[in-house]
Amino acid sequence: MTVPPLLTALDVDGAGAHPAAAALFGLAPADLVSGARLARAVRHAEHAGLTFVTFADAASPSVPGDPAQARLDAVTRAAFVARTTTAIGLVPEVPTTYPEPFHVATQLASLDLAASGRAGWLAAVTPGDAAPAAYGRAPVADLGREARDVVQVVRDLWDSWEDDAVIRDVATGRYVDRDRIHRVDFAGESFSVVGPLITPRPPQGQPVVLARAGDVAGPGRDGERLVDVVLVGGSGAAEARAAARAVVDGDPGARAVVEVQVVLHAAGRSGADRLAELDAGAAGPWAAGAALRHVGTPAGLVALLAELADDPAVAGVRLLAAELDADLPVLARDVLPALRADRRTAAPRGGATLRDHLGLTRPENRFAGAARATA
Amino acid sequence: MTTTDRTPDRAADADAAHPITRPDAQVHFGVFFQGVNHTTIWSDPESGSQTDFASFERVARTAERGLFDAFFLGEGLRLRESRGRLHDLDVVGRPDAITQLAALAAVTERIGLVATQNTTYNDPVDLARRLASLDVLSGGRAAWNVVTTDNAWTGENFRRGGYLDHARRYDRAEQVLATARRIWDAWPQGPDGRVARVEAHGDLVDVTIDPTTPRSPQGHPVIFQAGDSPQGRDFAARSADVIFSRHGSVLADALEFAADIRARAVAAGRPEDDVKVFPGTAIVVGDTPAEAEEKARWVARQQVTPATALHVVGTIWGEDLDGYDPDGPLPAHDPAVAELGGEGGSSTTGARTHEVAARWRALAEAEGLSIRDLVIRVSGERGFVGTPSAVADRLVQFVRTGAVDGFNLSPWLVPSGLDDVVDRVVPELQERGAYRTAYAGTTLREHLGLRAVARRAGTGAAGAREAALARV
């Protein structure tokens, strides 16, 4: 095969991706979200050879009032493990709908600095009434358009400093060359941002932007690609591969990553039994949403991932493990080594950037050579 | 830019008259990673990257080795400008404070982590959640330095824009802080409780949220406040745990400030020692008094370069003084503009330029100062200069006369600027029984000697007032 290695990602939120995982976790909420547990899970994922981890987030809980819904801010979590890891990519989910785009740009640039070029951004949208009530704002009607404007201005802001803006010229006493720092003067449908960013351009130039298919109305200004990695799914492998094909047919430079819910045979219990117990602990069965689902043996998951790996349209998979403590050890022991032995996956290299692992080049700066920030 | 005299400690003899009121008081240190102003000397060969994580980590680890209470990051939400052009003479650019502190939390064990965060251009639900996240991940070491902004110029980077009037910036700050505290209090105390919904509908805050962040071992992030105006002092006296002042190098001035804060705290219904006083200052040590003085002069001249001197005077005069000789006299004419606006992010906002110019001219003529000499002379207090032993004696005197509870030190070199304090001054303080020899607690609240967080909403006068503030 000449297909590049399959990218493997894992979400590391809380007790796991199943809504009842936290309730069955058996520890206090403060322990569920502790720094020690988080660092352990991400280190385990790095040792298992995963390409990147994602940090699911939402400002509002799915079950209001339930302490089992404990969850910390995703960028803060990702930053906490920036220096406890050296190779794995760190991709927090940050909504585009209500937060301030200027803060989002600063936070993600800062994460990329702390993680030496391993940051990504899962740009999400927030439907519903809970978030506008939390922010005291009117609900955003067009989520896709708002997401487009936010991703656009965040990308503009990341480029607002040229890479060589800091000159430290002792002779003239100038720390920066002000001609290499630029206002962005962005005016979107619902907000405007002048810039420049308060943080220098991050190591990757632009951290990697991920989004679920259809969330970000694109393309950006002048046809710019706003989303580097598109998350797709389907009711089965064939449908997911077709969705991936549609992504790369529309934009050969984009990467398609298939989302897969996973409940594995673990600790002597079948995946089906485990899922039944989890579903019984939740308000209803685990919704598949857009994701594929594998409930069963590690060998079965290896076969599914091999099929996806062999399709040139599929760049990677994001695994949504029902229970991290049960499923991650099985992934690390029985699934990922088998794929690596077949050269279908490769562990990330220390010192490389997330862009390197995704085969994305470091982008040129859109403002390089343009008029200076403040005329 | 302050206009305090940079007078050496000639008043030391007079200071001996102040009585020791707290004979067992201990010196506490924090470190303020300054970044974007001319305190930080970036031009020296020993100066490292101002952006790389390694620089921040080195300073934080040095401070932790020196058993400091806290590591402190500032914030600015728009790059500083000067007459419409980016200010390029000082360090420019810095990371987001909470993000950077979260990364530092994983490579430190005990030191407190203070994030400066603006209440004008942040949403209360975001602030409360991100600060609580840092607090939980660090095991109870987070603090929030509450600041405000009143200019529309900064607001041009934000959805909400520059909507807030100067007079209302502390109103919003109090409503945001009260809302954040209710969000932190929403978590149930018992194992079977529910998370309370928080509704705050003030005229400047509108929030309905089901919080998701558990409480950390210290209950709430510690609250710092850095405003020096009467409004800022009252805000600190009502709502802060620590006030970060500029009154920390001249004993009489520091005593007066501390007395004022205590009086305001009592008036707000709190015990008089409830607000800890942590002024910003600097320490310069040498093997002999003469060597320390020489080093202090060198630091001042590195901080105030010829270009910086012309910039500082040009800010008051409202014009570009590039053609002037920094070693020559002040401009002969008067400033063109009477009062400085908020554009540019300068700390001189609101300065009455003719008064400042007249004062500077008188000082320059009396002492025969050039532009650069004058700027060095008026560039804030120079802090503590002397042998490690002499500096330690002075620091102990400040703490034991009740003038301060601790000092927030600004190193002029990054990342090595704290080494002298940790290696030479801390041991002197420890010999005097005036500095901890190990961390006794694990949380910042414990390091600072603050009382535990009560469940505020509905308990006590302060709690009732906060609840009312957040409900209006």
mmCIF file of C-alpha atoms in Angstrom, chain B residues 177-398:
data_model
loop_
_atom_site.group_PDB
_atom_site.id
_atom_site.type_symbol
_atom_site.label_atom_id
_atom_site.label_comp_id
_atom_site.label_asym_id
_atom_site.label_seq_id
_atom_site.Cartn_x
_atom_site.Cartn_y
_atom_site.Cartn_z
ATOM 1 C CA LEU B 177 -16.930 38.628 40.637
ATOM 2 C CA ALA B 178 -20.112 38.046 42.638
ATOM 3 C CA THR B 179 -21.467 35.881 39.815
ATOM 4 C CA ALA B 180 -18.226 33.907 39.616
ATOM 5 C CA ARG B 181 -18.345 33.250 43.352
ATOM 6 C CA ARG B 182 -21.904 31.982 43.101
ATOM 7 C CA ILE B 183 -20.841 29.684 40.246
ATOM 8 C CA TRP B 184 -17.996 28.329 42.421
ATOM 9 C CA ASP B 185 -20.434 27.865 45.305
ATOM 10 C CA ALA B 186 -22.984 25.979 43.211
ATOM 11 C CA TRP B 187 -21.253 22.636 43.644
ATOM 12 C CA PRO B 188 -22.904 20.455 46.322
ATOM 13 C CA GLN B 189 -21.028 19.878 49.571
ATOM 14 C CA GLY B 190 -22.360 16.398 50.298
ATOM 15 C CA PRO B 191 -22.047 13.291 48.129
ATOM 16 C CA ASP B 192 -25.718 13.240 47.191
ATOM 17 C CA GLY B 193 -26.370 16.905 46.480
ATOM 18 C CA ARG B 194 -27.285 18.556 43.202
ATOM 19 C CA VAL B 195 -25.457 21.375 41.447
ATOM 20 C CA ALA B 196 -27.431 24.570 41.951
ATOM 21 C CA ARG B 197 -28.486 26.615 38.936
ATOM 22 C CA VAL B 198 -27.034 30.128 39.070
ATOM 23 C CA GLU B 199 -29.114 33.044 37.871
ATOM 24 C CA ALA B 200 -27.611 36.521 37.960
ATOM 25 C CA HIS B 201 -29.506 39.308 36.290
ATOM 26 C CA GLY B 202 -27.772 42.570 37.107
ATOM 27 C CA ASP B 203 -27.772 45.605 34.875
ATOM 28 C CA LEU B 204 -24.282 44.688 33.638
ATOM 29 C CA VAL B 205 -24.387 40.887 33.945
ATOM 30 C CA ASP B 206 -27.023 38.484 32.627
ATOM 31 C CA VAL B 207 -26.286 34.825 33.364
ATOM 32 C CA THR B 208 -28.282 31.620 33.711
ATOM 33 C CA ILE B 209 -25.967 28.624 34.046
ATOM 34 C CA ASP B 210 -25.782 25.083 35.385
ATOM 35 C CA PRO B 211 -22.115 24.972 36.466
ATOM 36 C CA THR B 212 -19.889 21.979 35.702
ATOM 37 C CA THR B 213 -16.736 22.695 37.727
ATOM 38 C CA PRO B 214 -16.214 21.062 41.137
ATOM 39 C CA ARG B 215 -14.516 23.003 43.929
ATOM 40 C CA SER B 216 -10.768 22.751 44.389
ATOM 41 C CA PRO B 217 -9.057 22.017 47.728
ATOM 42 C CA GLN B 218 -8.943 25.780 48.428
ATOM 43 C CA GLY B 219 -12.645 26.290 47.693
ATOM 44 C CA HIS B 220 -12.353 29.325 45.432
ATOM 45 C CA PRO B 221 -9.475 30.823 43.483
ATOM 46 C CA VAL B 222 -7.845 33.581 45.576
ATOM 47 C CA ILE B 223 -8.847 37.106 44.494
ATOM 48 C CA PHE B 224 -6.152 39.731 43.874
ATOM 49 C CA GLN B 225 -6.934 43.331 43.037
ATOM 50 C CA ALA B 226 -4.470 45.874 41.660
ATOM 51 C CA GLY B 227 -6.309 49.181 41.334
ATOM 52 C CA ASP B 228 -4.949 52.166 43.267
ATOM 53 C CA SER B 229 -7.822 54.606 42.783
ATOM 54 C CA PRO B 230 -10.272 55.169 45.675
ATOM 55 C CA GLN B 231 -12.771 53.059 43.712
ATOM 56 C CA GLY B 232 -10.204 50.300 43.267
ATOM 57 C CA ARG B 233 -9.243 50.377 46.952
ATOM 58 C CA ASP B 234 -12.868 50.127 48.004
ATOM 59 C CA PHE B 235 -13.411 47.257 45.604
ATOM 60 C CA ALA B 236 -10.407 45.453 47.121
ATOM 61 C CA ALA B 237 -11.574 46.183 50.666
ATOM 62 C CA ARG B 238 -15.010 44.732 49.915
ATOM 63 C CA SER B 239 -14.154 41.827 47.657
ATOM 64 C CA ALA B 240 -10.464 40.896 47.373
ATOM 65 C CA ASP B 241 -8.203 38.620 49.391
ATOM 66 C CA VAL B 242 -4.993 40.410 48.390
ATOM 67 C CA ILE B 243 -4.276 43.918 47.129
ATOM 68 C CA PHE B 244 -1.323 44.375 44.788
ATOM 69 C CA SER B 245 -0.207 47.972 45.320
ATOM 70 C CA ARG B 246 2.604 50.242 44.220
ATOM 71 C CA HIS B 247 3.343 51.299 47.812
ATOM 72 C CA GLY B 248 6.158 48.966 48.734
ATOM 73 C CA SER B 249 9.519 50.672 48.832
ATOM 74 C CA VAL B 250 9.118 53.713 51.102
ATOM 75 C CA LEU B 251 8.101 52.671 54.600
ATOM 76 C CA ALA B 252 6.005 55.722 55.552
ATOM 77 C CA ASP B 253 4.121 55.495 52.256
ATOM 78 C CA ALA B 254 3.553 51.751 52.669
ATOM 79 C CA LEU B 255 2.293 52.213 56.245
ATOM 80 C CA GLU B 256 -0.123 54.894 55.140
ATOM 81 C CA PHE B 257 -1.457 52.696 52.355
ATOM 82 C CA ALA B 258 -1.854 49.677 54.666
ATOM 83 C CA ALA B 259 -3.712 51.789 57.232
ATOM 84 C CA ASP B 260 -6.043 53.038 54.521
ATOM 85 C CA ILE B 261 -6.800 49.525 53.291
ATOM 86 C CA ARG B 262 -7.424 48.275 56.839
ATOM 87 C CA ALA B 263 -9.819 51.122 57.512
ATOM 88 C CA ARG B 264 -11.700 50.412 54.309
ATOM 89 C CA ALA B 265 -11.848 46.675 55.136
ATOM 90 C CA VAL B 266 -13.325 47.393 58.554
ATOM 91 C CA ALA B 267 -15.824 49.780 56.990
ATOM 92 C CA ALA B 268 -16.814 46.956 54.630
ATOM 93 C CA GLY B 269 -17.546 44.694 57.609
ATOM 94 C CA ARG B 270 -14.382 42.585 57.466
ATOM 95 C CA PRO B 271 -11.609 41.955 60.017
ATOM 96 C CA GLU B 272 -8.857 44.524 59.485
ATOM 97 C CA ASP B 273 -6.246 41.962 58.437
ATOM 98 C CA ASP B 274 -8.582 40.220 55.980
ATOM 99 C CA VAL B 275 -7.009 41.894 52.939
ATOM 100 C CA LYS B 276 -3.333 41.046 52.499
ATOM 101 C CA VAL B 277 -1.104 43.829 51.179
ATOM 102 C CA PHE B 278 1.398 42.752 48.516
ATOM 103 C CA PRO B 279 3.069 45.731 46.833
ATOM 104 C CA GLY B 280 5.131 45.330 43.706
ATOM 105 C CA THR B 281 8.823 46.083 44.129
ATOM 106 C CA ALA B 282 12.310 45.072 43.030
ATOM 107 C CA ILE B 283 15.430 43.894 44.844
ATOM 108 C CA VAL B 284 19.008 44.676 43.793
ATOM 109 C CA VAL B 285 21.795 43.109 45.858
ATOM 110 C CA GLY B 286 25.577 43.388 45.803
ATOM 111 C CA ASP B 287 28.473 42.221 47.970
ATOM 112 C CA THR B 288 28.949 45.760 49.263
ATOM 113 C CA PRO B 289 26.571 48.715 49.491
ATOM 114 C CA ALA B 290 28.586 50.482 46.798
ATOM 115 C CA GLU B 291 28.401 47.502 44.455
ATOM 116 C CA ALA B 292 24.635 47.273 44.937
ATOM 117 C CA GLU B 293 24.241 50.996 44.214
ATOM 118 C CA GLU B 294 26.317 50.666 41.068
ATOM 119 C CA LYS B 295 24.225 47.720 39.923
ATOM 120 C CA ALA B 296 20.996 49.593 40.613
ATOM 121 C CA ARG B 297 22.244 52.493 38.489
ATOM 122 C CA TRP B 298 23.122 50.069 35.708
ATOM 123 C CA VAL B 299 19.661 48.450 35.868
ATOM 124 C CA ALA B 300 17.951 51.826 35.675
ATOM 125 C CA ARG B 301 19.974 52.862 32.633
ATOM 126 C CA GLN B 302 19.261 49.565 30.899
ATOM 127 C CA GLN B 303 15.553 49.969 31.599
ATOM 128 C CA VAL B 304 15.442 53.568 30.459
ATOM 129 C CA THR B 305 17.253 53.504 27.131
ATOM 130 C CA PRO B 306 17.715 56.776 25.198
ATOM 131 C CA ALA B 307 14.741 55.788 22.970
ATOM 132 C CA THR B 308 12.582 54.927 25.995
ATOM 133 C CA ALA B 309 13.456 58.231 27.674
ATOM 134 C CA LEU B 310 12.335 60.192 24.608
ATOM 135 C CA HIS B 311 9.201 58.053 24.381
ATOM 136 C CA VAL B 312 8.206 58.653 28.005
ATOM 137 C CA VAL B 313 8.627 62.398 27.761
ATOM 138 C CA GLY B 314 7.014 62.405 24.307
ATOM 139 C CA THR B 315 3.932 60.705 25.764
ATOM 140 C CA ILE B 316 3.390 63.626 28.181
ATOM 141 C CA TRP B 317 4.229 66.230 25.552
ATOM 142 C CA GLY B 318 1.956 64.482 23.052
ATOM 143 C CA GLU B 319 4.507 64.542 20.262
ATOM 144 C CA ASP B 320 7.349 62.639 18.694
ATOM 145 C CA LEU B 321 10.643 63.777 20.276
ATOM 146 C CA ASP B 322 12.910 61.689 18.044
ATOM 147 C CA GLY B 323 14.912 64.784 17.101
ATOM 148 C CA TYR B 324 15.735 65.625 20.729
ATOM 149 C CA ASP B 325 18.918 64.684 22.541
ATOM 150 C CA PRO B 326 18.112 62.272 25.392
ATOM 151 C CA ASP B 327 21.134 63.638 27.237
ATOM 152 C CA GLY B 328 19.906 67.194 26.731
ATOM 153 C CA PRO B 329 17.172 69.275 28.415
ATOM 154 C CA LEU B 330 13.383 68.843 28.308
ATOM 155 C CA PRO B 331 11.497 70.587 25.466
ATOM 156 C CA ALA B 332 11.252 74.321 26.103
ATOM 157 C CA HIS B 333 7.590 74.540 25.038
ATOM 158 C CA ASP B 334 4.534 73.231 26.886
ATOM 159 C CA PRO B 335 2.626 70.025 26.029
ATOM 160 C CA ALA B 336 0.090 70.504 23.274
ATOM 161 C CA VAL B 337 -2.696 68.467 24.867
ATOM 162 C CA ALA B 338 -3.979 69.068 28.398
ATOM 163 C CA GLU B 339 -5.119 65.531 29.280
ATOM 164 C CA LEU B 340 -4.120 62.150 27.857
ATOM 165 C CA GLY B 341 -6.787 59.842 26.500
ATOM 166 C CA GLY B 342 -7.027 56.057 26.833
ATOM 167 C CA GLU B 343 -5.911 55.298 23.290
ATOM 168 C CA GLY B 344 -2.728 53.271 23.214
ATOM 169 C CA GLY B 345 -3.068 51.356 26.456
ATOM 170 C CA SER B 346 -0.686 53.646 28.316
ATOM 171 C CA SER B 347 -0.802 53.872 32.092
ATOM 172 C CA THR B 348 -0.649 57.670 31.776
ATOM 173 C CA THR B 349 -4.329 57.807 30.808
ATOM 174 C CA GLY B 350 -5.950 60.859 32.334
ATOM 175 C CA ALA B 351 -2.630 62.499 33.266
ATOM 176 C CA ARG B 352 -2.837 66.300 33.355
ATOM 177 C CA THR B 353 0.125 66.991 31.141
ATOM 178 C CA HIS B 354 0.822 70.592 32.113
ATOM 179 C CA GLU B 355 1.086 69.699 35.789
ATOM 180 C CA VAL B 356 3.397 66.775 35.045
ATOM 181 C CA ALA B 357 5.526 68.896 32.717
ATOM 182 C CA ALA B 358 5.855 71.698 35.270
ATOM 183 C CA ARG B 359 6.833 69.225 37.993
ATOM 184 C CA TRP B 360 9.399 67.530 35.785
ATOM 185 C CA ARG B 361 10.868 70.808 34.604
ATOM 186 C CA ALA B 362 11.294 72.009 38.185
ATOM 187 C CA LEU B 363 12.952 68.750 39.186
ATOM 188 C CA ALA B 364 15.243 68.743 36.150
ATOM 189 C CA GLU B 365 16.329 72.331 36.782
ATOM 190 C CA ALA B 366 16.862 71.809 40.509
ATOM 191 C CA GLU B 367 19.019 68.706 40.018
ATOM 192 C CA GLY B 368 20.476 69.439 36.600
ATOM 193 C CA LEU B 369 18.911 66.379 34.972
ATOM 194 C CA SER B 370 18.877 65.468 31.286
ATOM 195 C CA ILE B 371 15.787 63.912 29.700
ATOM 196 C CA ARG B 372 17.107 60.415 30.375
ATOM 197 C CA ASP B 373 18.213 61.210 33.934
ATOM 198 C CA LEU B 374 14.832 62.692 34.644
ATOM 199 C CA VAL B 375 12.938 59.665 33.331
ATOM 200 C CA ILE B 376 15.117 57.365 35.453
ATOM 201 C CA ARG B 377 14.470 59.657 38.432
ATOM 202 C CA VAL B 378 10.668 59.508 38.058
ATOM 203 C CA SER B 379 10.356 55.899 36.844
ATOM 204 C CA GLY B 380 8.770 54.536 39.965
ATOM 205 C CA GLU B 381 10.371 53.440 43.195
ATOM 206 C CA ARG B 382 13.643 51.656 42.782
ATOM 207 C CA GLY B 383 12.878 49.095 45.456
ATOM 208 C CA PHE B 384 15.418 47.610 47.857
ATOM 209 C CA VAL B 385 19.107 48.107 47.097
ATOM 210 C CA GLY B 386 21.942 46.849 49.295
ATOM 211 C CA THR B 387 23.771 43.824 50.593
ATOM 212 C CA PRO B 388 21.630 40.708 51.076
ATOM 213 C CA SER B 389 21.840 41.231 54.825
ATOM 214 C CA ALA B 390 20.782 44.884 54.701
ATOM 215 C CA VAL B 391 17.952 44.171 52.272
ATOM 216 C CA ALA B 392 16.713 41.349 54.486
ATOM 217 C CA ASP B 393 16.655 43.680 57.491
ATOM 218 C CA ARG B 394 14.566 46.217 55.568
ATOM 219 C CA LEU B 395 12.112 43.601 54.302
ATOM 220 C CA VAL B 396 11.609 42.280 57.821
ATOM 221 C CA GLN B 397 11.045 45.817 59.055
ATOM 222 C CA PHE B 398 8.339 46.389 56.429
#
